[in-house]
Coordinates of C-alpha atoms and ligand atoms in Angstrom, one line a residue:
X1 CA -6.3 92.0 190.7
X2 CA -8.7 93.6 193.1
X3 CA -7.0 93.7 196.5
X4 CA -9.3 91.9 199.3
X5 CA -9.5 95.7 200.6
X6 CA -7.7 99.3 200.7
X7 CA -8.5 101.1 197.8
X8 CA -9.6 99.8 194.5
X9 CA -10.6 100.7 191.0
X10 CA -12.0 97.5 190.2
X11 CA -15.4 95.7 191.4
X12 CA -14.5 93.8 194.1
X13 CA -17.2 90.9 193.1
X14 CA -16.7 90.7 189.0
X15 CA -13.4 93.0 188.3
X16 CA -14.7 95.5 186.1
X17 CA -13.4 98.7 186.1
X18 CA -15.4 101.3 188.7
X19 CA -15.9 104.6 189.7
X20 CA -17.6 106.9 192.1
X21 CA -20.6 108.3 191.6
X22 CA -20.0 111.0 194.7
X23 CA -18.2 111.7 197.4
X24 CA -19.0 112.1 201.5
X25 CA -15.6 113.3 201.8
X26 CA -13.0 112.4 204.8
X27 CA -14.1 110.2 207.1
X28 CA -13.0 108.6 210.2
X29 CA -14.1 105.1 211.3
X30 CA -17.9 104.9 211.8
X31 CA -17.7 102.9 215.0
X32 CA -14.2 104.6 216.4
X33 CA -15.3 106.5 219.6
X34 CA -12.2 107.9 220.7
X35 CA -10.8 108.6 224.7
X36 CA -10.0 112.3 224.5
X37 CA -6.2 111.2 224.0
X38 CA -6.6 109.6 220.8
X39 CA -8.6 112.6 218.9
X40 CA -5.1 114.2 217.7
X41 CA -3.9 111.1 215.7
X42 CA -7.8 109.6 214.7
X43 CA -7.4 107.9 211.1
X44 CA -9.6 109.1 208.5
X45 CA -10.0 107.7 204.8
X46 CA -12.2 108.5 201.5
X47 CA -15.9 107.4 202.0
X48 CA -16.9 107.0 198.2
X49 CA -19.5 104.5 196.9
X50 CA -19.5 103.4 193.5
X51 CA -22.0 101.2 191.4
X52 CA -20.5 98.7 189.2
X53 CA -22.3 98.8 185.7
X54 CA -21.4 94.9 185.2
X55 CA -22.8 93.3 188.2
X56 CA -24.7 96.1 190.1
X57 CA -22.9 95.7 193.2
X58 CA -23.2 99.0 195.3
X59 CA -19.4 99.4 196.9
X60 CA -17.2 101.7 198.4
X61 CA -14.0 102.2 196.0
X62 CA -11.5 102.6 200.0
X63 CA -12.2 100.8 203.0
X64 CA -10.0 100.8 205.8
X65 CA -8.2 97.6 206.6
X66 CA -10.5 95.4 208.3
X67 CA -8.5 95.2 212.0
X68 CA -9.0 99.1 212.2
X69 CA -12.9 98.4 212.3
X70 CA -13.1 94.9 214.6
X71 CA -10.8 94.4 216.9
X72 CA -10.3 93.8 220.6
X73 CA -11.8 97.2 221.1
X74 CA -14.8 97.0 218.5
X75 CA -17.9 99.4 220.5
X76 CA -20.6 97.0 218.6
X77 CA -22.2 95.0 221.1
X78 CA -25.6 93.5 219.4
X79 CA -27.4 92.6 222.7
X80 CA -27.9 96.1 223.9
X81 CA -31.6 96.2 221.8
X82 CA -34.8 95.0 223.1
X83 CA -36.4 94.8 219.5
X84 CA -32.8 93.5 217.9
X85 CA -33.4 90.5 220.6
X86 CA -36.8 89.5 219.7
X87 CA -35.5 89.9 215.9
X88 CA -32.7 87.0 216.4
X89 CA -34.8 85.0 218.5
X90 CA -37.0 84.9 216.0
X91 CA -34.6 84.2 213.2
X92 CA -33.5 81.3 215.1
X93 CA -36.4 80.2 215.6
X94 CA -37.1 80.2 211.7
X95 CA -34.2 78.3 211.2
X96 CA -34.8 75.6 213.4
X97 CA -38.3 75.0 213.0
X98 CA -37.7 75.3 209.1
X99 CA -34.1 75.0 207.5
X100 CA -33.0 72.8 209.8
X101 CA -36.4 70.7 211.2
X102 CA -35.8 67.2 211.0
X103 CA -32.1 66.8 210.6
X104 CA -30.3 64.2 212.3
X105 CA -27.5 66.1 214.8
X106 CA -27.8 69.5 212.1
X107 CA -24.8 71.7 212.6
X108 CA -24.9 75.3 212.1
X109 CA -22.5 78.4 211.7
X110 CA -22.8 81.5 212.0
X111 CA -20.5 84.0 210.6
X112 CA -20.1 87.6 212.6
X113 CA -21.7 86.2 215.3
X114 CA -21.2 89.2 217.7
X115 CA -21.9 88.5 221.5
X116 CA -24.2 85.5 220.7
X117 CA -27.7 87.4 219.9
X118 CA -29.1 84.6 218.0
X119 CA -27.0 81.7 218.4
X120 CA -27.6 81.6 222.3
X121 CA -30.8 79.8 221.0
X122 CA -28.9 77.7 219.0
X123 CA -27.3 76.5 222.0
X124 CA -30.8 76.2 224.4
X125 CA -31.9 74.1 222.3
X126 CA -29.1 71.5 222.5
X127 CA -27.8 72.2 219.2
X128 CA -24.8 71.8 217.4
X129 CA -23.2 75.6 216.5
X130 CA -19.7 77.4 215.9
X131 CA -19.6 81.3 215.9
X132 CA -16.9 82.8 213.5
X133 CA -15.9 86.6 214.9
X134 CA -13.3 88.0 214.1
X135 CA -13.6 91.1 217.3
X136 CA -12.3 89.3 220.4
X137 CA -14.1 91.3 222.8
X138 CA -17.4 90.0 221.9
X139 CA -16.6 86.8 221.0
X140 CA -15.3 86.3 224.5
X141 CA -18.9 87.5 225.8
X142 CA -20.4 84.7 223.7
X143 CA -17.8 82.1 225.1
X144 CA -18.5 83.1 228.6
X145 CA -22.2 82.3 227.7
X146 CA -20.8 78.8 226.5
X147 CA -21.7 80.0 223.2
X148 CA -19.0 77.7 220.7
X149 CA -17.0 80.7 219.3
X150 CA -13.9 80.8 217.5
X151 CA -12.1 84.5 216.8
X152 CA -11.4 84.3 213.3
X153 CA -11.6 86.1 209.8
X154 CA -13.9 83.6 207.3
X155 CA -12.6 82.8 204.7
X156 CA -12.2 79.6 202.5
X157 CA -9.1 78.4 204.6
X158 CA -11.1 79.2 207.8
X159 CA -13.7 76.6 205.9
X160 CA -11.9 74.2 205.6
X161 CA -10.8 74.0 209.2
X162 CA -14.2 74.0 210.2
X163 CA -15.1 71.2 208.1
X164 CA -11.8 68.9 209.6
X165 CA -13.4 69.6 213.0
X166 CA -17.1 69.3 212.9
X167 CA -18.0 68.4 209.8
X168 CA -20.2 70.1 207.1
X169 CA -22.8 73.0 207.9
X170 CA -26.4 72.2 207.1
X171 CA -27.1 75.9 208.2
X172 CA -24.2 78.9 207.8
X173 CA -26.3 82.3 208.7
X174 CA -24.9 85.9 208.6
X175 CA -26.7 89.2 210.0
X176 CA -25.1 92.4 209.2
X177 CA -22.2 90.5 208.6
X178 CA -21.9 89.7 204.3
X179 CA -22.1 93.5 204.1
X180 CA -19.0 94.0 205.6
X181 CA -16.6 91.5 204.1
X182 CA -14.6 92.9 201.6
X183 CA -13.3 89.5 199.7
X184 CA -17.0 88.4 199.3
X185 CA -15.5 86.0 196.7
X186 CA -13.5 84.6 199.3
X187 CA -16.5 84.0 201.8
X188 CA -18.7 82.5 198.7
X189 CA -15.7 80.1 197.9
X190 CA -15.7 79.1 202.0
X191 CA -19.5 78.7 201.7
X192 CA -19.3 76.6 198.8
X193 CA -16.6 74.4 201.4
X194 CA -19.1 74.5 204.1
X195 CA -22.2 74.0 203.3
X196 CA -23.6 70.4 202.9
X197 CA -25.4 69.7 199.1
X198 CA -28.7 70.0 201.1
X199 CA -27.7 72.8 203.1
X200 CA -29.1 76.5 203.2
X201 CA -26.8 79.8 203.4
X202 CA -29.5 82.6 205.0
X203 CA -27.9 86.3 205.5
X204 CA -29.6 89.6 205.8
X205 CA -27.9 93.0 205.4
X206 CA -29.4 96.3 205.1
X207 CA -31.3 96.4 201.9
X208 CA -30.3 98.7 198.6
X209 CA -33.7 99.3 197.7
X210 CA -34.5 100.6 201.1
X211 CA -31.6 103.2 201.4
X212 CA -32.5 104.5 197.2
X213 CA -36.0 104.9 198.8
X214 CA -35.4 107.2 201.7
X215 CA -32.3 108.6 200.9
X216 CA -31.2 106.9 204.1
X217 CA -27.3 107.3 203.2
X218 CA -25.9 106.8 206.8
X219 CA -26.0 103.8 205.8
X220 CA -22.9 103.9 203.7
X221 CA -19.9 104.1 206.3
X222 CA -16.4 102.1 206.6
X223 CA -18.0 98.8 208.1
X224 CA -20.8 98.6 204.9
X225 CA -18.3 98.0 202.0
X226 CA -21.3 96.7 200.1
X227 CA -25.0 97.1 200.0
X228 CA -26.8 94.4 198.9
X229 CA -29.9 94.1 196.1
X230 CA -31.4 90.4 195.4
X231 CA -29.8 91.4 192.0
X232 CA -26.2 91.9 193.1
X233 CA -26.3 89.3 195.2
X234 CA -27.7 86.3 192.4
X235 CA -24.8 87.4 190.6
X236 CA -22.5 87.6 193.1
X237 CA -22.9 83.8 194.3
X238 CA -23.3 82.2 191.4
X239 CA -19.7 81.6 190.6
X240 CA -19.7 79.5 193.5
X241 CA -22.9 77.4 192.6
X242 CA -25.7 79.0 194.6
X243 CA -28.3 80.4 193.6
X244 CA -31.0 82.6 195.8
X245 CA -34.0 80.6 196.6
X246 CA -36.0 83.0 199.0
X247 CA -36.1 86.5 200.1
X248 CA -37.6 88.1 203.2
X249 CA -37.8 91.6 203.7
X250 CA -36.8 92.7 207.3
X251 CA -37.7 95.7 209.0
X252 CA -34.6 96.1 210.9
X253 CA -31.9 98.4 210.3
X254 CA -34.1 100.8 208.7
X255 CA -34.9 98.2 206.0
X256 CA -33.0 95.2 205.2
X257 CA -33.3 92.1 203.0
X258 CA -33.2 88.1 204.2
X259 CA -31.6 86.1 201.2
X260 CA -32.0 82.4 201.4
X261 CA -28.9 80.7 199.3
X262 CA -28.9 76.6 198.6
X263 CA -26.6 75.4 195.8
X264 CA -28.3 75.1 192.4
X265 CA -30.5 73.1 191.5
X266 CA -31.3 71.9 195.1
X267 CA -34.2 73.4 196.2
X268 CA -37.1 75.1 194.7
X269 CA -36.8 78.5 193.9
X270 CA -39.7 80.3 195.3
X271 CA -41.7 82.7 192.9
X272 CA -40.8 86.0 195.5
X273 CA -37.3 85.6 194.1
X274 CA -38.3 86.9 190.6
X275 CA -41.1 89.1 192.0
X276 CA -37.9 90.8 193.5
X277 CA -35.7 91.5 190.8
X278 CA -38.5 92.4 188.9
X279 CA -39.0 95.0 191.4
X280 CA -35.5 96.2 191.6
X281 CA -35.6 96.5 188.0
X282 CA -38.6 98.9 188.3
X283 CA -37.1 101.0 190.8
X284 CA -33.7 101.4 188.6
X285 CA -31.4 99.6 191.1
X286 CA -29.2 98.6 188.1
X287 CA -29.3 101.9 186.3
X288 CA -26.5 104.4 187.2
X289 CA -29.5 107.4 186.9
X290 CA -31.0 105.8 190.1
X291 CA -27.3 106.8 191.8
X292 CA -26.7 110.3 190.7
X293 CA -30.8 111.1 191.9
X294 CA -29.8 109.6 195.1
X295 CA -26.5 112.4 195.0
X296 CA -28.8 114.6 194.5
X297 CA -30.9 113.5 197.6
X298 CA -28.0 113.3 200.0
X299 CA -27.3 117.0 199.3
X300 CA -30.8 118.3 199.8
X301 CA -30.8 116.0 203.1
X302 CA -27.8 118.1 204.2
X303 CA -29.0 121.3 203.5
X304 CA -32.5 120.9 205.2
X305 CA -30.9 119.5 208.1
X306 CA -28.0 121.8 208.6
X307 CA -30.6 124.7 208.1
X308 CA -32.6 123.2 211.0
X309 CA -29.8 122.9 213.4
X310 CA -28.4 126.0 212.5
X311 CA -32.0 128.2 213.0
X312 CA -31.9 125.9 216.4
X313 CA -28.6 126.9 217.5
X314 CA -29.6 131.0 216.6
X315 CA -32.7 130.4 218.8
X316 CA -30.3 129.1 222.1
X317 CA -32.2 125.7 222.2
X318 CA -30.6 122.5 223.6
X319 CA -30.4 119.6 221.2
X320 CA -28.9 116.5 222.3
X321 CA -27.8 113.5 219.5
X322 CA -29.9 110.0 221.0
X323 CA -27.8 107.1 220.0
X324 CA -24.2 107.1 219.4
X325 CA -24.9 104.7 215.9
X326 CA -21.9 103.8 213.4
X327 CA -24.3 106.0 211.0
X328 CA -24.3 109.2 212.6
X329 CA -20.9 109.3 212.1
X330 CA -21.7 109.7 208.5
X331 CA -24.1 112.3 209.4
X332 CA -22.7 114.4 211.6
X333 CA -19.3 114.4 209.5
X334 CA -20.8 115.0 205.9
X335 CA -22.8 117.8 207.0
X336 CA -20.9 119.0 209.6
X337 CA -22.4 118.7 212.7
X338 CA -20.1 119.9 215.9
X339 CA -20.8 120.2 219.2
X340 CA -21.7 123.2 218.6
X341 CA -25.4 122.2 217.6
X342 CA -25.1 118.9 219.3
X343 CA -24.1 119.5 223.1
X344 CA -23.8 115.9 223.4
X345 CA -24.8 112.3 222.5
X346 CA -26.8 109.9 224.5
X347 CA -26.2 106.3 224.2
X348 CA -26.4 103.3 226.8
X349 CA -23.6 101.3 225.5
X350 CA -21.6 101.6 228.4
X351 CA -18.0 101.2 226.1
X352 CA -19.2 103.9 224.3
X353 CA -19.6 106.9 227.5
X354 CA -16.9 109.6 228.0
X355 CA -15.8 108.9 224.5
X356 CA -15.6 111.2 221.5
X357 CA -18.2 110.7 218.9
X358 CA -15.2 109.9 215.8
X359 CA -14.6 113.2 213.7
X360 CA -16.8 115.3 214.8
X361 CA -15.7 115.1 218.4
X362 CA -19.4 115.3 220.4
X363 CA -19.0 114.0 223.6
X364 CA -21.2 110.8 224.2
X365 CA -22.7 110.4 227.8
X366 CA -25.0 108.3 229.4
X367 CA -28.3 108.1 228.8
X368 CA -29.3 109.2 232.8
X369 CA -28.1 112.9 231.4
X370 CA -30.5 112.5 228.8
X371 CA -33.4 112.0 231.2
X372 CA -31.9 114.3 234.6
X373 CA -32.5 117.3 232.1
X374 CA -34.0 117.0 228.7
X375 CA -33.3 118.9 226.2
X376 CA -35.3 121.0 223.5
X377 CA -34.8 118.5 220.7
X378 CA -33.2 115.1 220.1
X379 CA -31.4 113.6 217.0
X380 CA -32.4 111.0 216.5
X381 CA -29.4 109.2 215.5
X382 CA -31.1 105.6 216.3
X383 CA -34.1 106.7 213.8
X384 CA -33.7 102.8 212.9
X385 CA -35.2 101.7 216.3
X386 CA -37.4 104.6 216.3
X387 CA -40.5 102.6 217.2
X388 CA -38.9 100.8 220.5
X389 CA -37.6 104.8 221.3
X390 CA -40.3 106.9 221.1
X391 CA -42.6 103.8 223.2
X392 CA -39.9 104.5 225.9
X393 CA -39.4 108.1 225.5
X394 CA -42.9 109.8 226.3
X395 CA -41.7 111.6 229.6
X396 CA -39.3 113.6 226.9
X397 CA -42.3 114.5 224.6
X398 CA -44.7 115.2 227.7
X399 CA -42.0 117.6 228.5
X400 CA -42.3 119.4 225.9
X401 CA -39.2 118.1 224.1
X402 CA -39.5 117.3 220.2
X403 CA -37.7 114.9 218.2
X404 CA -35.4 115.7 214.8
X405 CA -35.5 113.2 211.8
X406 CA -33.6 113.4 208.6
X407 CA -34.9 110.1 207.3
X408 CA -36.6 109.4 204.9
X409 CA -37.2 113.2 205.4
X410 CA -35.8 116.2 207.6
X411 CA -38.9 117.4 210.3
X412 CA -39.3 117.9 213.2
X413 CA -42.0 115.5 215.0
X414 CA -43.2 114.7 218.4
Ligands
TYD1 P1 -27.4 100.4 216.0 O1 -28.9 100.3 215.8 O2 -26.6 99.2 216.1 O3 -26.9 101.3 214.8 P2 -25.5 101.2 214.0 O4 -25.5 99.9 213.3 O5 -25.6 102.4 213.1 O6 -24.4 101.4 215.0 O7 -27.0 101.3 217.2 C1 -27.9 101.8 218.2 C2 -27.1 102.6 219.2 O8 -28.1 103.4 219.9 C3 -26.4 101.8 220.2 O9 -25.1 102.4 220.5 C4 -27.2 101.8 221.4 C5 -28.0 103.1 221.3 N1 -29.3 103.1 221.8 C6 -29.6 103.9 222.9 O10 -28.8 104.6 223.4 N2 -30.9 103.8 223.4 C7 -31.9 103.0 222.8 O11 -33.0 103.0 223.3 C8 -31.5 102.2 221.7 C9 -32.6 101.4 221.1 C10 -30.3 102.3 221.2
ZN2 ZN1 -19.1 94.2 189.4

């Protein structure tokens, strides 16, 4: 049997036997900024994806166990985005003016619902809502908004509680949530618990076809034990009845997917669904090619960018990382990125100052030292919020200061 996480050989959705296709070598957690004390004993594991041949489900073969990523200290607060705020407010507002319109006294639930981002609108509007998450810290910001939250793993048993209290769902939504559940089985067996027979299952997740495209592989760290295609997910649902029955391309997160979910049979399936896979098929999502071209990628990625930092560093100019993300932890530790080419990293999440950026050790600071002296060029570490950054950022380019990409290509731009 495939363990619900740790290591595994076996695909953690259909059991066949899998392998990596590459390695990012030792990692440490993605979202683990460390106090100074805690950088001698800092926990590091195997970040290896794999592609199951079987069901095309794109998976890490080791994922730490899940109470090392979200606990009572998880960094993660969803709320701290001006852009990430409009995007749940409108994905609530999609939901009730569509999923939900109509209903008599709907209830919905949202799973990994983080500080209350979207379901705050739930509750606005008077309706009916439990958040499932699992990190007590934020779930306690949620509750002191009177968001309903209870701090729980989801699973089927959780399911079943939740149906003894209030009833079936007529709405369960996820957001950067499914990706990061190990025992996806387990969740798609609670689902199948949940949900009414007219109900609707919507989650979004960064998006497969997005990261193949740009070679955006920071997005393959500790939290992201899967990432999604409409492909992998069809199959991976359909032992438990549902079937997908829309999908929405997002823009956030440097590309992600919106699956709509409704048990067989129950609604139409619109025609973007096959208009999807067909796609995937073209790109070579489910051929194991695709994978060792997007090796290939990674490496190049690394060189151009590690020869950038490193002619930077030989010319004595200041570069400074902007956003402490869970990705740049891949970054900075596959290609080796120190403090020595980085002097620091600006971020405004306030839990995340005078910490240690995990593995590679670069302090993060405040955003104010950012501004009180830019430097010559800036990371940029948050490239999936670029638009919302470089609106807010043109006193850094006015002062002469220059950004550095890596995605979907290594320049430098202003
Ligand atoms: P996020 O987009 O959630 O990426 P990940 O999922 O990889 O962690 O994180 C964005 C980080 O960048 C967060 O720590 C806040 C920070 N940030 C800034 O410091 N300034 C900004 O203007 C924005 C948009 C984000
Ligand atoms: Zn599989």
């Amino acid at each position: 049997m495939t363990p619900a996480n740790g290591v595994t050989r076996h695909c953690r959705v259909c059991n066949a036997e899998i392998a990596p296709f590459m390695s990012f070598g030792r990692m440490p957690i993605a979202n683990g900024f460390l106090k100074p004390e805690e950088a001698a004993t800092e926990y590091f594991f195997e970040l290896a994806p794999a592609f199951c041949d079987s069901c095309g489900m794109f998976q890490l073969m080791e994922q730490p166990r899940p109470e090392k990523m979200f606990h009572e200290q998880y960094a993660f607060y969803s709320s701290t985005s001006r852009y990430m705020q409009a995007h749940f407010e409108a994905f609530a507002h999609a939901v009730i003016n569509n999923a939900i319109a109509g209903r008599d006294d709907p209830f919905v639930v949202e799973l990994g619902s983080n500080d209350g981002i979207m379901l705050r609108h739930f509750r606005q509007c008077g309706l009916r809502h439990l958040g499932v998450e699992p990190s007590a810290n934020v779930a306690e910001v949620a509750r002191s908004q009177s968001i309903n939250t209870v701090s729980a793993f989801f699973d089927r048993k959780l399911a079943d509680d939740i149906v003894a209290e209030h009833g079936r769902a007529d709405a369960i939504l996820a957001a950067n949530v499914m990706c990061h559940i190990p025992d996806l089985p387990g969740v798609g067996a609670g689902v199948q618990r949940l949900l009414k027979p007219d109900g609707v299952f919507i989650f979004e997740d960064p998006y497969l076809g997005d990261m193949i495209a740009k070679s955006s592989y920071d997005q393959i760290y500790d939290e992201h034990v899967f990432m999604f295609s409409a492909t992998s997910v069809q199959r991976a649902f359909a032992p438990f009845e549902l079937e997908v029955v829309d999908v929405m391309p997002q823009i956030t997160h440097g590309g992600s997917m919106r699956y709509a979910l409704a048990p067989v049979g129950s609604r139409p399936v619109l025609k973007n669904v096959g208009a999807q896979l067909a796609k995937e098929a073209a790109l070579g999502l489910d051929r194991p090619e695709t994978y060792l071209r997007f090796k290939a990628n990674c490496e190049s990625s690394r060189a151009a960018l590690m020869q950038t930092l490193e002619r930077l560093r030989a010319q004595g100019k200041r570069v400074v990382g902007y956003g402490a993300t869970s990705k740049s932890t891949t970054v900075t530790n596959y290609c080796g990125i120190t403090s020595g080419h980085v002097e620091f990293i600006s971020d405004t999440t306030p839990i995340k100052q005078g910490r240690l950026s995990p593995g590679a050790h670069i302090p993060v600071r405040p955003y104010d030292e950012f501004v009180k002296k830019y430097p010559d060029y800036a990371l940029l570490f948050a490239w999936n919020h670029a638009a919302e950054i470089r609106e807010k950022e043109t006193g850094f380019i006015a002062a002469g200061g220059r950004w550095i990409v890596y995605v979907p290509e290594v320049a430098i731009v202003a």
